[in-house]
mmCIF file of C-alpha atoms in Angstrom:
data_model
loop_
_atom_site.group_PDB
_atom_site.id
_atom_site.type_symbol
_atom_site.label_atom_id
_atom_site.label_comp_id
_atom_site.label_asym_id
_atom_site.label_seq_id
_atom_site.Cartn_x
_atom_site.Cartn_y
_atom_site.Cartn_z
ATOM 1 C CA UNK R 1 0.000 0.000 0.000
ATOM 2 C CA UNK R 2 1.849 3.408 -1.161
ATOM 3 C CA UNK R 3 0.264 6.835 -0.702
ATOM 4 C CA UNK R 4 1.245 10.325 -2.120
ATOM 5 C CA UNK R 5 0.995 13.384 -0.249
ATOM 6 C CA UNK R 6 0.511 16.434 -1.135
ATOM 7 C CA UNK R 7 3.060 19.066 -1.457
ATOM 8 C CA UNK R 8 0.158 21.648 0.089
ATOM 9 C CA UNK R 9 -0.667 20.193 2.685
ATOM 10 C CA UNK R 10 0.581 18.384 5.929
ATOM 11 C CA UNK R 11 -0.138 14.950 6.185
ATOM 12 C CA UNK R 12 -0.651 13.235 9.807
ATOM 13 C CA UNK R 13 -1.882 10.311 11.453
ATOM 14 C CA UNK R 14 -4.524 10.187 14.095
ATOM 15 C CA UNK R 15 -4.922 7.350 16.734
ATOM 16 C CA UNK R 16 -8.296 6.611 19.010
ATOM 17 C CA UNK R 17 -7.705 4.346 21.273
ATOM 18 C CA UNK R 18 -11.182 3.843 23.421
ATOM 19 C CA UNK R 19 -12.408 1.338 25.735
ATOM 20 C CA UNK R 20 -13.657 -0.725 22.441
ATOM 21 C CA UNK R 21 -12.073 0.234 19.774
ATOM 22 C CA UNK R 22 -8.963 1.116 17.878
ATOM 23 C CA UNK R 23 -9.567 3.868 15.477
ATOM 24 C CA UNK R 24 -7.038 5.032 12.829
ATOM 25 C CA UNK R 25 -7.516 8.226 10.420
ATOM 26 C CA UNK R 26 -4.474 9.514 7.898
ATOM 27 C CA UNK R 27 -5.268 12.659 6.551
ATOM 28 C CA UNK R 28 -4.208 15.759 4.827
ATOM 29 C CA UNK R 29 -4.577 18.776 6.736
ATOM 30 C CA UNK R 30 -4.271 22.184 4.558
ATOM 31 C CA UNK R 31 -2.972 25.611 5.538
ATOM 32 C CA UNK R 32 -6.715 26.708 6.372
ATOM 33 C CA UNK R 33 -7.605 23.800 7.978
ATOM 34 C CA UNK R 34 -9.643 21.765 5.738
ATOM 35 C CA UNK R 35 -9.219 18.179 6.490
ATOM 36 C CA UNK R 36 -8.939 15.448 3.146
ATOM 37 C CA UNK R 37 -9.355 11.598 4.435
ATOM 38 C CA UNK R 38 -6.787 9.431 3.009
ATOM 39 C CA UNK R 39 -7.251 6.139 5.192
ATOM 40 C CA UNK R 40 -9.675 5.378 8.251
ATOM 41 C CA UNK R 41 -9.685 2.146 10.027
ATOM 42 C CA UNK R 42 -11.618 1.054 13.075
ATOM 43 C CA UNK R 43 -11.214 -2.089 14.788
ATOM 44 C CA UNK R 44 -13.108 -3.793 17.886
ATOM 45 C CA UNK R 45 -10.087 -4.852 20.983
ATOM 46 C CA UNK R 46 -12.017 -4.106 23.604
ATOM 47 C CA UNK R 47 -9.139 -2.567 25.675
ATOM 48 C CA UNK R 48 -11.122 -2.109 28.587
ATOM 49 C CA UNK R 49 -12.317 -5.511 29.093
ATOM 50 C CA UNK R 50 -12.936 -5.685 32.776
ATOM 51 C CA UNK R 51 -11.301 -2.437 33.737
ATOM 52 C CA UNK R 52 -14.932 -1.110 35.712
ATOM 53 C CA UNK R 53 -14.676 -4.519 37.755
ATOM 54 C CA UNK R 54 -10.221 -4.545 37.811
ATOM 55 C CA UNK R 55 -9.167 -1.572 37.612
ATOM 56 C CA UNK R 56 -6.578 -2.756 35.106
ATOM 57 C CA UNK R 57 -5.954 -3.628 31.955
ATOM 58 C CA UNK R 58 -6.645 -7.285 31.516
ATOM 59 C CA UNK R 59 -3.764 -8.830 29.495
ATOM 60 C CA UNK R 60 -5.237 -10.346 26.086
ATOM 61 C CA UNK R 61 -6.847 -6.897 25.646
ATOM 62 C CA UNK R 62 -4.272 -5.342 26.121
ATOM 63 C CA UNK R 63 -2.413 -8.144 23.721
ATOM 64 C CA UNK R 64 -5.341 -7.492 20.990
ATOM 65 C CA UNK R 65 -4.605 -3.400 21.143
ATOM 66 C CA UNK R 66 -0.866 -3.760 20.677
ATOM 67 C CA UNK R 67 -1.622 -6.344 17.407
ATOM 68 C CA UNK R 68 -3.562 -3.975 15.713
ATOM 69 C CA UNK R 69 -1.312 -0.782 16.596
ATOM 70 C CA UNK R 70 1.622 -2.702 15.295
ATOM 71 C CA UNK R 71 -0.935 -3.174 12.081
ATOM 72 C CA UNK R 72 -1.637 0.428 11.875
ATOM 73 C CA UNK R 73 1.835 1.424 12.223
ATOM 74 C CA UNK R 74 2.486 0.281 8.664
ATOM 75 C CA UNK R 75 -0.033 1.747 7.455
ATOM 76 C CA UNK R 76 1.245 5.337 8.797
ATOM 77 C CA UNK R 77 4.811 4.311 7.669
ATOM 78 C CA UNK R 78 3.285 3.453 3.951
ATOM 79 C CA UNK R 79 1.256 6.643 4.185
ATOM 80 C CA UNK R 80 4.003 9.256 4.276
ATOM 81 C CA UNK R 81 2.691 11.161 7.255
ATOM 82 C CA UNK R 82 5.246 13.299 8.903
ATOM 83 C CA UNK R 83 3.127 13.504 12.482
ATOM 84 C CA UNK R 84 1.767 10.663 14.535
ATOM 85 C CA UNK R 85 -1.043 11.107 17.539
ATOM 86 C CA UNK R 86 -1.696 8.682 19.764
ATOM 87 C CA UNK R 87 -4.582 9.396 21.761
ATOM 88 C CA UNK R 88 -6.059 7.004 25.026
ATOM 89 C CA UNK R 89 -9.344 7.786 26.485
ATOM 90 C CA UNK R 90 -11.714 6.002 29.072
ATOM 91 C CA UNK R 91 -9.963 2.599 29.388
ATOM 92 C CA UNK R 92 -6.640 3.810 30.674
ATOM 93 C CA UNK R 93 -7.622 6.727 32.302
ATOM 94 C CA UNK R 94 -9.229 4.163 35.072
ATOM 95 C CA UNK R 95 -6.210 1.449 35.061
ATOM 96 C CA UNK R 96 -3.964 1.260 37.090
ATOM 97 C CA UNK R 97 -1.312 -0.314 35.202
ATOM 98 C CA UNK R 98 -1.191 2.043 32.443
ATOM 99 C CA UNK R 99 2.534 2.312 32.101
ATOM 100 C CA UNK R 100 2.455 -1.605 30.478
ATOM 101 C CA UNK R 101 0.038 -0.142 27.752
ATOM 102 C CA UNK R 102 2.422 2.870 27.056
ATOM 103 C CA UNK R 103 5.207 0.689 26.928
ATOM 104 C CA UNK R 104 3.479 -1.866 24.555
ATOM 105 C CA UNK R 105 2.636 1.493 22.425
ATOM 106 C CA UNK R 106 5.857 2.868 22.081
ATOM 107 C CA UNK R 107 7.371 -0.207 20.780
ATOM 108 C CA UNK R 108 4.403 -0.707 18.269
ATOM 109 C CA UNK R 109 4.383 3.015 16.476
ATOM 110 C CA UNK R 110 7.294 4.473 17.922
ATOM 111 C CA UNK R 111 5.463 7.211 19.572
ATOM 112 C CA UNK R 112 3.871 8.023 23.052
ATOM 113 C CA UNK R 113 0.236 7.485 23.739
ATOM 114 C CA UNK R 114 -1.398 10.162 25.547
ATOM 115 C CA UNK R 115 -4.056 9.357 28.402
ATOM 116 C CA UNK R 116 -6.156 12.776 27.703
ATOM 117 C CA UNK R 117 -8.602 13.807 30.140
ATOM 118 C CA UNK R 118 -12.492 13.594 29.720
ATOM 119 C CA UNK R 119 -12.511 17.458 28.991
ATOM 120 C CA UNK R 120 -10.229 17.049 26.283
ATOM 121 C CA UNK R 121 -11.719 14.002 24.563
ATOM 122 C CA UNK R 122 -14.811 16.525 24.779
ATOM 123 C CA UNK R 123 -13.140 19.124 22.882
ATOM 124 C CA UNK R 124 -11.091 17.438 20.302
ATOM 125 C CA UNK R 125 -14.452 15.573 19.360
ATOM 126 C CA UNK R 126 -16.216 19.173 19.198
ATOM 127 C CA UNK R 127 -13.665 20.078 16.817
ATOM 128 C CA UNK R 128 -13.745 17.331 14.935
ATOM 129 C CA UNK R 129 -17.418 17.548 14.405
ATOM 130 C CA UNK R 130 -18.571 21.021 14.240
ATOM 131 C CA UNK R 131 -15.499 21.780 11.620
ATOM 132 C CA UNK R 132 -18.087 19.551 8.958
ATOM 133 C CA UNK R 133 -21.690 20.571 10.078
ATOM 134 C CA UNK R 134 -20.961 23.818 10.766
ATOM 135 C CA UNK R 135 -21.233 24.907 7.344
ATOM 136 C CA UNK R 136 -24.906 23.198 6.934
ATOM 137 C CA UNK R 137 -26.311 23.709 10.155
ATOM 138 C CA UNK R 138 -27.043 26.161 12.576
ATOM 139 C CA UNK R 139 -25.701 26.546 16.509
ATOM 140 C CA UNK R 140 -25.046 26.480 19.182
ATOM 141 C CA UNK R 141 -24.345 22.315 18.974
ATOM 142 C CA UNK R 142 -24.598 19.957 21.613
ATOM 143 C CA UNK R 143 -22.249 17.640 20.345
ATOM 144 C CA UNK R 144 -22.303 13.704 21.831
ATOM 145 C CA UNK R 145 -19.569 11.698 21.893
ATOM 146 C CA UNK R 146 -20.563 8.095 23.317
ATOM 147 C CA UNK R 147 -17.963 5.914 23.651
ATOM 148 C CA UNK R 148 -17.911 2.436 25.402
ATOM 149 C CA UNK R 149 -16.429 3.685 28.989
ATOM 150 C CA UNK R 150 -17.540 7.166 29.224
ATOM 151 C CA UNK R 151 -19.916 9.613 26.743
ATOM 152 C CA UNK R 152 -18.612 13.119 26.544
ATOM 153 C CA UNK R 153 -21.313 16.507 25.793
ATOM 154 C CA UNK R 154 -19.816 19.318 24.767
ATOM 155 C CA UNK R 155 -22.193 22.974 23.840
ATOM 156 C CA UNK R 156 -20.724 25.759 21.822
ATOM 157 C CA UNK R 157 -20.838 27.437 18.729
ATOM 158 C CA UNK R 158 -17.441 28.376 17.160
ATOM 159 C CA UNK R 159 -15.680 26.874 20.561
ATOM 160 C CA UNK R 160 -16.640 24.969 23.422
ATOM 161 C CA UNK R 161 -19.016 26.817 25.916
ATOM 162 C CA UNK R 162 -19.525 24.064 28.315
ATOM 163 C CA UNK R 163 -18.473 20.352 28.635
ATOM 164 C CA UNK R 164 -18.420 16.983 30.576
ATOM 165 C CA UNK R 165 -17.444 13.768 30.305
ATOM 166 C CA UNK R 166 -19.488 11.168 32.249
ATOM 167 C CA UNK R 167 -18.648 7.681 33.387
ATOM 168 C CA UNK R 168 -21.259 5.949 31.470
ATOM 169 C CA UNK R 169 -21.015 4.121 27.914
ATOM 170 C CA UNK R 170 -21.591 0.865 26.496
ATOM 171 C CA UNK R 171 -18.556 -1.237 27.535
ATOM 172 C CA UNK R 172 -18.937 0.198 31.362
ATOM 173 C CA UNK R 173 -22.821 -0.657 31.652
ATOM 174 C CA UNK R 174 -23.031 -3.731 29.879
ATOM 175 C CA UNK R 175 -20.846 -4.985 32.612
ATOM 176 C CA UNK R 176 -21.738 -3.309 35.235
ATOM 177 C CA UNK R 177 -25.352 -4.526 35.116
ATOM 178 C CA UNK R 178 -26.205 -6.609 32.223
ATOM 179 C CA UNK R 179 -25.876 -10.393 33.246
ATOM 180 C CA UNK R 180 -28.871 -11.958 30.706
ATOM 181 C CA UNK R 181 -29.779 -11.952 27.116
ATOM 182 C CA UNK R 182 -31.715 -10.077 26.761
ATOM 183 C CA UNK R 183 -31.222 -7.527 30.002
ATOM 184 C CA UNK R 184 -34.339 -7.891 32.417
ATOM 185 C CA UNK R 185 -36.344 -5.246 33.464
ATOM 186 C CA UNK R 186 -34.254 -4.885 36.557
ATOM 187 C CA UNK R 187 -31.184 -5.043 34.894
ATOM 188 C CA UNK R 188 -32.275 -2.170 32.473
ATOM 189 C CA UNK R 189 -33.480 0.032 35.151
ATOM 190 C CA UNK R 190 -30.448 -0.168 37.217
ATOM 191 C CA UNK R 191 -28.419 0.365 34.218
ATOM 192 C CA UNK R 192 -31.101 3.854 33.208
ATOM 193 C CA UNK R 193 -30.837 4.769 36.951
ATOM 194 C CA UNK R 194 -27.033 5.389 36.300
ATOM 195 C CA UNK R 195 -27.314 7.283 33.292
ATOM 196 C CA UNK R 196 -30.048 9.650 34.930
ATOM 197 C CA UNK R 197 -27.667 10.341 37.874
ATOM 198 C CA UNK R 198 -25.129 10.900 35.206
ATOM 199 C CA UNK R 199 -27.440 13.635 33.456
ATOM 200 C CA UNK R 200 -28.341 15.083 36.508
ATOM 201 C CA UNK R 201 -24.878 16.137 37.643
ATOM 202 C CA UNK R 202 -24.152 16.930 34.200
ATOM 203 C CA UNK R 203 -26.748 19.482 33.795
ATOM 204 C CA UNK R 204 -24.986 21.905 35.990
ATOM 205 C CA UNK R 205 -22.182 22.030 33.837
ATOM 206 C CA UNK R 206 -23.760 22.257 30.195
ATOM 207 C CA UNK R 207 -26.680 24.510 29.469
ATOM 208 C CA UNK R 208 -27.929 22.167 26.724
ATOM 209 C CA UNK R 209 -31.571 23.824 26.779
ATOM 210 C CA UNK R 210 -29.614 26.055 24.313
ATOM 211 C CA UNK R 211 -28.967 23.511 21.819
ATOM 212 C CA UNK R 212 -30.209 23.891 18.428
ATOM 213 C CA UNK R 213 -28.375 21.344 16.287
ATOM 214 C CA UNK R 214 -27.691 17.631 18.109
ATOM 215 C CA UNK R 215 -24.820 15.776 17.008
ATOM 216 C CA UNK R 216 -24.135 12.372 18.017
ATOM 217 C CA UNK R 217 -20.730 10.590 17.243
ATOM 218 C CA UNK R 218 -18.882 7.254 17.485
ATOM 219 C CA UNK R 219 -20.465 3.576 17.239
ATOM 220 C CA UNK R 220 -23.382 3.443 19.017
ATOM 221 C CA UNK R 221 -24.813 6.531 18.031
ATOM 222 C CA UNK R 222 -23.161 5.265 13.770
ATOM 223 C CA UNK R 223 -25.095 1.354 14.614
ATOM 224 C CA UNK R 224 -28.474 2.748 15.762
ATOM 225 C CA UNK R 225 -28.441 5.113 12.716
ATOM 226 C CA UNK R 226 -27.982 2.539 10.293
ATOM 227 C CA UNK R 227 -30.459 0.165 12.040
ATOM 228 C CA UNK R 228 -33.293 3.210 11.396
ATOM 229 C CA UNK R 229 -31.983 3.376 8.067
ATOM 230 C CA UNK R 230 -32.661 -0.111 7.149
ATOM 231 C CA UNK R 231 -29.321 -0.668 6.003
ATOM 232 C CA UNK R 232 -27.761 -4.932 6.259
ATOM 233 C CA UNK R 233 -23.991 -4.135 5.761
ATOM 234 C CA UNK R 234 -22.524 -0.948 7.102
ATOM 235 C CA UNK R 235 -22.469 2.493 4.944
ATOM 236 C CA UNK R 236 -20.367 4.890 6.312
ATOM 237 C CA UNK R 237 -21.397 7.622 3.367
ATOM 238 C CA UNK R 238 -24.956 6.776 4.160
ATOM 239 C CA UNK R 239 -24.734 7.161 7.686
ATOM 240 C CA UNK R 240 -22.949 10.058 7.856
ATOM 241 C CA UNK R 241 -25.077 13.264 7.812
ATOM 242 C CA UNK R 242 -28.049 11.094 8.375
ATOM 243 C CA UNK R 243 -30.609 13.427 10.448
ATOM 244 C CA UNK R 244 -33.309 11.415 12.272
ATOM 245 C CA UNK R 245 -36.767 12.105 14.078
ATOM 246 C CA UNK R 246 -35.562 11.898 17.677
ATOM 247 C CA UNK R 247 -38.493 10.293 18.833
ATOM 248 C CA UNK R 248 -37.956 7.718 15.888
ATOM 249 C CA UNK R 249 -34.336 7.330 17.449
ATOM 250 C CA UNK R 250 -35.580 6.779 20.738
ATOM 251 C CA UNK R 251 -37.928 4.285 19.504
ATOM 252 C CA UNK R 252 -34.686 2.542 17.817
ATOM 253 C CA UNK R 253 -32.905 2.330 20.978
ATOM 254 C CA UNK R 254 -35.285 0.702 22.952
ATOM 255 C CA UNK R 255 -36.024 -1.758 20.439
ATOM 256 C CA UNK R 256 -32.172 -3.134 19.593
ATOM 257 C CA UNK R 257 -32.258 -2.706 23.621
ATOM 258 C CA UNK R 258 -34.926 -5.383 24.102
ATOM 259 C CA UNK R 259 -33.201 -7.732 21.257
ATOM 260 C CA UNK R 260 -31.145 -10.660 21.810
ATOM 261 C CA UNK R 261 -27.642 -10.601 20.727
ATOM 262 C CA UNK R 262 -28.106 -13.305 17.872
ATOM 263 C CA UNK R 263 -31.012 -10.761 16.453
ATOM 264 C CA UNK R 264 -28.712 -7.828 16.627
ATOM 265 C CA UNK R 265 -25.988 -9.892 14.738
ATOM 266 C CA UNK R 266 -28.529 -10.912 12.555
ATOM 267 C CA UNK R 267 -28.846 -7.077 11.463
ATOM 268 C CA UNK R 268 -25.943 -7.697 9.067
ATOM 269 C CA UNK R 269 -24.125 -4.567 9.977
ATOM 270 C CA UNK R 270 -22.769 -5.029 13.706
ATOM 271 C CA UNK R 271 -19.265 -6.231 14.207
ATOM 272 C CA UNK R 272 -19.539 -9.084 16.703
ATOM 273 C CA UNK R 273 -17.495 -6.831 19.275
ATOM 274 C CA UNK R 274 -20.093 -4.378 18.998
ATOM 275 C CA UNK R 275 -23.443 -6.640 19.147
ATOM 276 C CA UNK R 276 -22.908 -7.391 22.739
ATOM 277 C CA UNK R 277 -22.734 -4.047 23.991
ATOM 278 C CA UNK R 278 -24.805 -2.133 21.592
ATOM 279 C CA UNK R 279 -27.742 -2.285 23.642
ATOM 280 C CA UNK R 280 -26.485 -0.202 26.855
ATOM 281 C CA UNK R 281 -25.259 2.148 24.618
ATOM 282 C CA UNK R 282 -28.804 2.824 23.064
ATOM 283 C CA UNK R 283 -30.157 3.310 26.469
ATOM 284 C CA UNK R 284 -27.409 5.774 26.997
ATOM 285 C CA UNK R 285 -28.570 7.366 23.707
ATOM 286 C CA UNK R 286 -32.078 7.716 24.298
ATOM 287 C CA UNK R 287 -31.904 8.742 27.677
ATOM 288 C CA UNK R 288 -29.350 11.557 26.166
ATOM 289 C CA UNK R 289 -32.028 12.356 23.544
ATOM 290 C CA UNK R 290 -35.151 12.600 26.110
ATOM 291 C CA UNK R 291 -33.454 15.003 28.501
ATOM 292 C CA UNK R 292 -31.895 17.103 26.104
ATOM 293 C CA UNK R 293 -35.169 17.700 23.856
ATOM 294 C CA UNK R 294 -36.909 17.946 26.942
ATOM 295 C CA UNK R 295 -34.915 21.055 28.233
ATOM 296 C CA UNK R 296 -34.824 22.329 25.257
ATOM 297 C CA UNK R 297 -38.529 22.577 25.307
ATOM 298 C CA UNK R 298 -38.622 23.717 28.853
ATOM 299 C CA UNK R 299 -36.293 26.546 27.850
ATOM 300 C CA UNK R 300 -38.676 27.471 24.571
ATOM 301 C CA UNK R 301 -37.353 25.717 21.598
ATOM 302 C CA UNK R 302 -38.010 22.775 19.797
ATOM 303 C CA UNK R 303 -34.974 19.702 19.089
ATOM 304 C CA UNK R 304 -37.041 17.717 16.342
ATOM 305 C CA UNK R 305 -33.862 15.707 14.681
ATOM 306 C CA UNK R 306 -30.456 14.408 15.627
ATOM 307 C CA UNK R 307 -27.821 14.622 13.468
ATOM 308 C CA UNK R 308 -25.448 11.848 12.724
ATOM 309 C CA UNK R 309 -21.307 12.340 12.387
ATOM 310 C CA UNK R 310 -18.381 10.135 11.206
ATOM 311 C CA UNK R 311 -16.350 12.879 11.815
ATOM 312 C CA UNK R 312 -15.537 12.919 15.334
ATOM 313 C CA UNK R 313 -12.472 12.861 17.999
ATOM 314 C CA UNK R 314 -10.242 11.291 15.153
ATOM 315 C CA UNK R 315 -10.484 14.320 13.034
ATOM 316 C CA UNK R 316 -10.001 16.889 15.936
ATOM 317 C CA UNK R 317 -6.743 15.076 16.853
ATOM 318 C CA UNK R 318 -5.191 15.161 13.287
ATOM 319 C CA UNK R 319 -6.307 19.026 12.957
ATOM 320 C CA UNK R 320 -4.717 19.323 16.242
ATOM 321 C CA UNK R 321 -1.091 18.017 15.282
ATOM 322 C CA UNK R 322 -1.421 19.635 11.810
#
């Protein structure tokens, strides 16, 4: 695999290492900042396999994450880029032996991985997100980043006004509470009870009765847009920009919530390392969705649609390094 860069632009390499997956974008940043995609990769190694129960890094995740860095590390080599970001989020924020995954890093791309802290996963993903749909749609944007150990909001316009990153996502529930297939009704309302207490104490710190445009990133919020969309194998063009009825979305949630994990296989478009966890992230979703259009009707406005991204945290670290 060979790659040419161009002369006008600075080429990079972006790494998202989350508490499922292993994300990858090389890109071509120009002078004003507009961002061309040359490669993007995601793949599911559930780094933080255990980590909520632990507290560490169990040691075929961590096994799984260095195979697939050492994989994406040619790929940046072939590519020509002359920076390298590696980014860790939820995962290895909470372990406590982090210094075996940096090590295991270094040696597979040559270059540090950063543990960055919820507020800054918030930003970079703000970035990354608003620098696409700000040119279609209006602000200030709530912009939802749900990942599988935490889910970052963010509220701004041109810049972050007001952000949080909670410890709830779709990794961290599922084992936290979810012990049968499908959840019970206990198991679901235990699971909902943490992501209202979540909400709650993240209310005081974004205003997101402002919001205007919704944007929800990464794969839960990606999988329960192409489930609405009817779609059997994966279409990242399709999915991206996709702008759905909230209450349709919510409807969505709860329904790949109640299903099996054979039936959400079935769908034809969940990797197998997302099908398992897909459901507590779509209860993190639609809880997300009721209380923000909720406020936002308390506070006089109306939040009819949510807007889907695949640009996200991976593009705000490669305009970041560029």
């Amino acid at each position: 695999m060979t790659f040419a860069p161009s002369p006008a632009t600075t080429r990079v390499a972006a790494v998202d290492c989350g508490t499922n997956s292993l994300r990858l974008l090389v890109a071509d940043v120009a002078a004003d900042g507009t961002l061309t995609e040359v490669e993007r990769r995601t793949t599911i190694v559930r780094l933080g396999q255990g980590v909520d129960r632990t507290g560490e890094l169990a040691a075929d995740a961590l096994e799984r994450t260095f195979a697939v860095t050492r994989e994406y590390a040619q790929v940046v080599e072939a590519s020509g880029a002359s920076r390298t970001r590696f980014v860790a989020t939820s995962a290895t924020r909470d372990a406590r032996n982090r210094e075996v995954f940096f090590g295991g890093i270094r040696d597979a791309i040559g270059v540090e991985a950063e543990v960055i802290s919820g507020d800054e996963e918030a930003r970079l993903s703000f970035r990354g997100a608003t620098g696409v749909v700000g040119a279609t749609h209006p602000g200030p944007y709530l912009v939802v980043d749900l990942g599988g150990g935490s889910t970052e909001l963010v509220l701004g316009v041109t810049a972050p006004e007001g952000a949080v990153s909670m410890d709830v996502g779709s990794v961290r529930l599922t084992e936290r509470h979810f012990r049968s297939d499908p959840p019970t009704r206990e198991e679901v309302e235990a699971a909902r009870a943490d992501v209202h207490a979540a909400l709650d104490a993240a209310a005081a710190l974004v205003p997101w009765g402002r919001t205007t445009t919704l944007v929800g990133l990464a794969g839960t919020v990606t999988s329960v847009t192409a489930y609405l969309l009817g779609l059997t194998a994966y279409d990242r063009d399709r999915v991206d920009g996709a702008e759905l009825p909230v209450d349709d979305v919510i409807a969505g949630c709860e329904r790949l919530l109640a299903m099996t994990r054979a039936e959400r296989l079935a769908l034809g478009f969940l990797q197998p390392g997302r099908a398992d966890v897909i459901g507590a992230g779509a209860l993190v979703w639609s809880e997300v969705l009721r209380r923000v259009r909720d406020d936002v009707a308390a506070e006089g406005g109306t939040l009819a649609h949510a807007l889907t991204s695949e640009h996200d945290i991976l593009d705000g670290i490669a305009l970041s390094i560029a």
